[in-house]
Phi, psi and omega in degrees: 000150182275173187246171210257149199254105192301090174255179177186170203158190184166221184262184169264343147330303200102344168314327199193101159253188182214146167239156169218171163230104196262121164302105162318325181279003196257355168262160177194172155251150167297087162304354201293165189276327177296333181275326153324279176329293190286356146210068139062040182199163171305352165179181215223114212261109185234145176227143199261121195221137198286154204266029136269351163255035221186112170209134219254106188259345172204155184062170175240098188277124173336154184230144163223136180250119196256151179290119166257188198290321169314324190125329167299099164290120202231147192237108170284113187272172187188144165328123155288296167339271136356287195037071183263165185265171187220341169176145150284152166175183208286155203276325209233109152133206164295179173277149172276275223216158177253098168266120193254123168311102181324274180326353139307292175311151207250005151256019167324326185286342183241016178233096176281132181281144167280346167189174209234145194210155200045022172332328183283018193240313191311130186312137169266038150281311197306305149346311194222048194303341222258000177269333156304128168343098146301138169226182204272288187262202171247000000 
């Protein structure tokens, strides 16, 4: 196992931040449909942080809680404000695992993912984003 990398992050408010320690080797993305849906884009960039390595440092986030295909209820936080999304985790008990939205955190540029999950859900475009035109801005 790698060894773990001291992130923090939070919303696009500013309502609610966080620190963690996250295992690089542990992000990857989610292609799953529920993660599609909830943010509103092709698939969800997650980093997996052990629930001792996970601390809520300002705010409080809203919660929702979804069923996946499996049967699992998992409860997503997120900005009330905002909504930006910020991590999952089990629904019913203590947290299993904090699955953390990358893209909350302000070291999102050093944790690139190492694999991909639930693939058979992936838009079959997503492959080949790197064939498109570029501009820097909009």
């Amino acid at each position: 196992m790698a060894n773990k990398m001291k992130i923090d992050g939070g919303c696009h408010c500013g309502a609610i931040a966080y620190e963690a320690a996250v295992d690089p080797e542990r992000v990857g993305i989610c292609h799953c449909t529920d993660c599609q849906t909830l943010t509103s884009s092709a698939f969800r960039i997650v980093g997996f942080v052990e629930p001792a390595d996970f601390a809520l440092t300002h705010g409080a986030p809203m919660i929702y809680v979804k069923t996946a295909e499996s049967g699992s209820r998992r409860a997503q936080a997120f900005c009330g404000i905002c909504g930006t999304p910020l991590w999952s985790t089990a629904a019913e008990g203590p947290p299993d695992r904090y699955s953390l939205r990358i893209a909350s955190t302000r070291q999102r540029d050093a944790l690139p993912p190492r694999h991909q999950f639930w693939c058979r859900s992936a838009q079959p475009w997503v492959m080949e984003l790197a064939a498109l035109p570029r501009r820097e801005t909009q």
